[in-house]
C-alpha cells in the first residue's frame, strides 16, 4: 500500500480515517478540499487541475507514496489509474449527515476554514450523494477491480480495520 485513495460521502469520516492511516503508515496525506478551496471560501479549479496533473500533487517531482482524501469526480479516474489501494467509506446517508453536522464549529486540518453551519446546498449534496456520486465511484471500482479495494459500510467496520 503506497498510493491510496479514500472516497466517500462528506461526513462519512474520510479525513479522520486518512489521518489514522497516515499515522499508521507514515505516508504523506493530501486533502483535496485544501487544494480546491481557498480560505475566502472560493474555489480554485486550475490549482486542483495543475497539482493533480503533476500526480500526485507535487510541483517539483512525482511522489511514489501518498494518501489522497477526497472525491472530486472529474479527477477520479486520473487518481484511480495511479493508486494501488482504494478505501470507500460507503456509509448510510443519515450517518454522513450526522458526521457533517457533528464537525460544525470544529477546527480541522482538512479544510481552510471552520464550518459555521451545514448549508442547505451542502446538506442536499450529502442527501443526493448516493444518487449522484456513488454510480461514478462504483463504475471506477468495477473498471479498476485489480486494485486493492476495501469498502466499509459502517463506522464499526472502519474502526475495526487494522
GROMACS .gro file of C-alpha atoms in nm:
model
  162
    1UNK     CA    1   0.000   0.000   0.000
    2UNK     CA    2   0.184   0.305  -0.133
    3UNK     CA    3  -0.074   0.509  -0.329
    4UNK     CA    4  -0.408   0.528  -0.150
    5UNK     CA    5  -0.743   0.687  -0.237
    6UNK     CA    6  -1.002   0.749   0.032
    7UNK     CA    7  -1.350   0.810  -0.105
    8UNK     CA    8  -1.697   0.856   0.041
    9UNK     CA    9  -1.976   1.095   0.116
   10UNK     CA   10  -1.899   1.411   0.315
   11UNK     CA   11  -1.939   1.328   0.683
   12UNK     CA   12  -1.852   0.960   0.634
   13UNK     CA   13  -1.520   1.003   0.812
   14UNK     CA   14  -1.275   1.010   0.519
   15UNK     CA   15  -1.043   1.266   0.676
   16UNK     CA   16  -1.044   1.101   1.017
   17UNK     CA   17  -0.965   0.765   0.858
   18UNK     CA   18  -0.699   0.928   0.636
   19UNK     CA   19  -0.522   1.076   0.940
   20UNK     CA   20  -0.524   0.739   1.119
   21UNK     CA   21  -0.387   0.570   0.806
   22UNK     CA   22  -0.119   0.840   0.771
   23UNK     CA   23  -0.018   0.797   1.133
   24UNK     CA   24  -0.003   0.419   1.093
   25UNK     CA   25   0.185   0.409   0.761
   26UNK     CA   26   0.384   0.732   0.754
   27UNK     CA   27   0.255   0.803   0.402
   28UNK     CA   28   0.211   1.172   0.312
   29UNK     CA   29  -0.153   1.283   0.320
   30UNK     CA   30  -0.318   1.527   0.080
   31UNK     CA   31  -0.667   1.666   0.130
   32UNK     CA   32  -0.832   1.764  -0.198
   33UNK     CA   33  -1.052   2.009  -0.009
   34UNK     CA   34  -0.739   2.202   0.095
   35UNK     CA   35  -0.629   2.225  -0.268
   36UNK     CA   36  -0.973   2.306  -0.414
   37UNK     CA   37  -1.096   2.554  -0.152
   38UNK     CA   38  -0.933   2.882  -0.065
   39UNK     CA   39  -0.956   3.042   0.282
   40UNK     CA   40  -1.201   3.303   0.146
   41UNK     CA   41  -1.443   3.015   0.064
   42UNK     CA   42  -1.392   3.039  -0.310
   43UNK     CA   43  -1.250   2.751  -0.512
   44UNK     CA   44  -0.959   2.715  -0.746
   45UNK     CA   45  -1.022   2.464  -1.025
   46UNK     CA   46  -0.699   2.546  -1.207
   47UNK     CA   47  -0.497   2.485  -0.892
   48UNK     CA   48  -0.657   2.143  -0.845
   49UNK     CA   49  -0.600   2.052  -1.210
   50UNK     CA   50  -0.242   2.174  -1.202
   51UNK     CA   51  -0.148   1.984  -0.887
   52UNK     CA   52  -0.328   1.664  -0.986
   53UNK     CA   53  -0.177   1.688  -1.334
   54UNK     CA   54   0.163   1.653  -1.170
   55UNK     CA   55   0.033   1.348  -0.990
   56UNK     CA   56   0.011   1.317  -0.707
   57UNK     CA   57   0.007   1.678  -0.605
   58UNK     CA   58   0.366   1.794  -0.605
   59UNK     CA   59   0.502   2.080  -0.808
   60UNK     CA   60   0.859   1.962  -0.842
   61UNK     CA   61   0.867   1.582  -0.868
   62UNK     CA   62   0.644   1.281  -0.885
   63UNK     CA   63   0.594   1.117  -0.548
   64UNK     CA   64   0.573   0.742  -0.526
   65UNK     CA   65   0.381   0.725  -0.197
   66UNK     CA   66   0.069   0.913  -0.088
   67UNK     CA   67  -0.281   0.915   0.057
   68UNK     CA   68  -0.539   1.133  -0.119
   69UNK     CA   69  -0.858   1.216   0.071
   70UNK     CA   70  -1.149   1.336  -0.140
   71UNK     CA   71  -1.392   1.263  -0.420
   72UNK     CA   72  -1.394   1.532  -0.693
   73UNK     CA   73  -1.546   1.320  -0.968
   74UNK     CA   74  -1.386   1.495  -1.261
   75UNK     CA   75  -1.041   1.386  -1.137
   76UNK     CA   76  -1.146   1.044  -1.011
   77UNK     CA   77  -1.022   0.831  -1.299
   78UNK     CA   78  -0.686   1.009  -1.307
   79UNK     CA   79  -0.637   0.914  -0.942
   80UNK     CA   80  -0.769   0.558  -0.988
   81UNK     CA   81  -0.510   0.498  -1.263
   82UNK     CA   82  -0.229   0.594  -1.026
   83UNK     CA   83  -0.339   0.434  -0.699
   84UNK     CA   84  -0.284   0.080  -0.574
   85UNK     CA   85  -0.539   0.089  -0.288
   86UNK     CA   86  -0.889   0.235  -0.253
   87UNK     CA   87  -1.085   0.277   0.068
   88UNK     CA   88  -1.451   0.355   0.000
   89UNK     CA   89  -1.649   0.466   0.304
   90UNK     CA   90  -1.998   0.372   0.180
   91UNK     CA   91  -2.196   0.470   0.488
   92UNK     CA   92  -2.571   0.542   0.513
   93UNK     CA   93  -2.686   0.896   0.441
   94UNK     CA   94  -2.812   0.955   0.795
   95UNK     CA   95  -2.469   0.862   0.936
   96UNK     CA   96  -2.298   1.103   0.694
   97UNK     CA   97  -2.539   1.385   0.778
   98UNK     CA   98  -2.473   1.332   1.148
   99UNK     CA   99  -2.098   1.328   1.084
  100UNK     CA  100  -2.111   1.654   0.886
  101UNK     CA  101  -2.331   1.819   1.149
  102UNK     CA  102  -2.106   1.697   1.429
  103UNK     CA  103  -1.798   1.872   1.294
  104UNK     CA  104  -1.958   2.217   1.269
  105UNK     CA  105  -1.759   2.463   1.477
  106UNK     CA  106  -1.452   2.236   1.492
  107UNK     CA  107  -1.107   2.333   1.374
  108UNK     CA  108  -0.999   2.091   1.100
  109UNK     CA  109  -0.670   2.032   0.920
  110UNK     CA  110  -0.855   1.919   0.606
  111UNK     CA  111  -1.042   2.248   0.538
  112UNK     CA  112  -0.905   2.603   0.509
  113UNK     CA  113  -1.189   2.743   0.723
  114UNK     CA  114  -1.410   2.645   1.013
  115UNK     CA  115  -1.764   2.546   0.916
  116UNK     CA  116  -2.025   2.752   1.098
  117UNK     CA  117  -2.334   2.577   0.962
  118UNK     CA  118  -2.444   2.298   0.734
  119UNK     CA  119  -2.579   2.492   0.437
  120UNK     CA  120  -2.889   2.372   0.254
  121UNK     CA  121  -2.677   2.319  -0.058
  122UNK     CA  122  -2.424   2.102   0.125
  123UNK     CA  123  -2.698   1.911   0.307
  124UNK     CA  124  -2.861   1.837  -0.030
  125UNK     CA  125  -2.527   1.725  -0.172
  126UNK     CA  126  -2.497   1.473   0.112
  127UNK     CA  127  -2.859   1.359   0.073
  128UNK     CA  128  -2.814   1.311  -0.303
  129UNK     CA  129  -2.463   1.163  -0.284
  130UNK     CA  130  -2.579   0.804  -0.328
  131UNK     CA  131  -2.781   0.900  -0.636
  132UNK     CA  132  -2.539   1.149  -0.794
  133UNK     CA  133  -2.186   1.044  -0.694
  134UNK     CA  134  -2.181   0.676  -0.598
  135UNK     CA  135  -2.261   0.548  -0.950
  136UNK     CA  136  -1.935   0.701  -1.079
  137UNK     CA  137  -1.738   0.566  -0.783
  138UNK     CA  138  -1.888   0.219  -0.841
  139UNK     CA  139  -1.802   0.241  -1.212
  140UNK     CA  140  -1.439   0.316  -1.123
  141UNK     CA  141  -1.437   0.032  -0.867
  142UNK     CA  142  -1.554  -0.209  -1.139
  143UNK     CA  143  -1.318  -0.072  -1.401
  144UNK     CA  144  -1.017  -0.087  -1.168
  145UNK     CA  145  -1.109  -0.407  -0.985
  146UNK     CA  146  -0.741  -0.511  -0.997
  147UNK     CA  147  -0.668  -0.251  -0.727
  148UNK     CA  148  -0.678  -0.338  -0.359
  149UNK     CA  149  -1.033  -0.220  -0.275
  150UNK     CA  150  -1.171  -0.203   0.078
  151UNK     CA  151  -1.534  -0.098   0.123
  152UNK     CA  152  -1.667  -0.002   0.463
  153UNK     CA  153  -2.042   0.001   0.528
  154UNK     CA  154  -2.036   0.121   0.890
  155UNK     CA  155  -1.826   0.316   1.139
  156UNK     CA  156  -1.775  -0.013   1.326
  157UNK     CA  157  -1.612  -0.167   1.017
  158UNK     CA  158  -1.387   0.141   0.983
  159UNK     CA  159  -1.287   0.126   1.350
  160UNK     CA  160  -1.219  -0.250   1.331
  161UNK     CA  161  -0.986  -0.223   1.030
  162UNK     CA  162  -0.623  -0.277   1.120
   0.00000   0.00000   0.00000
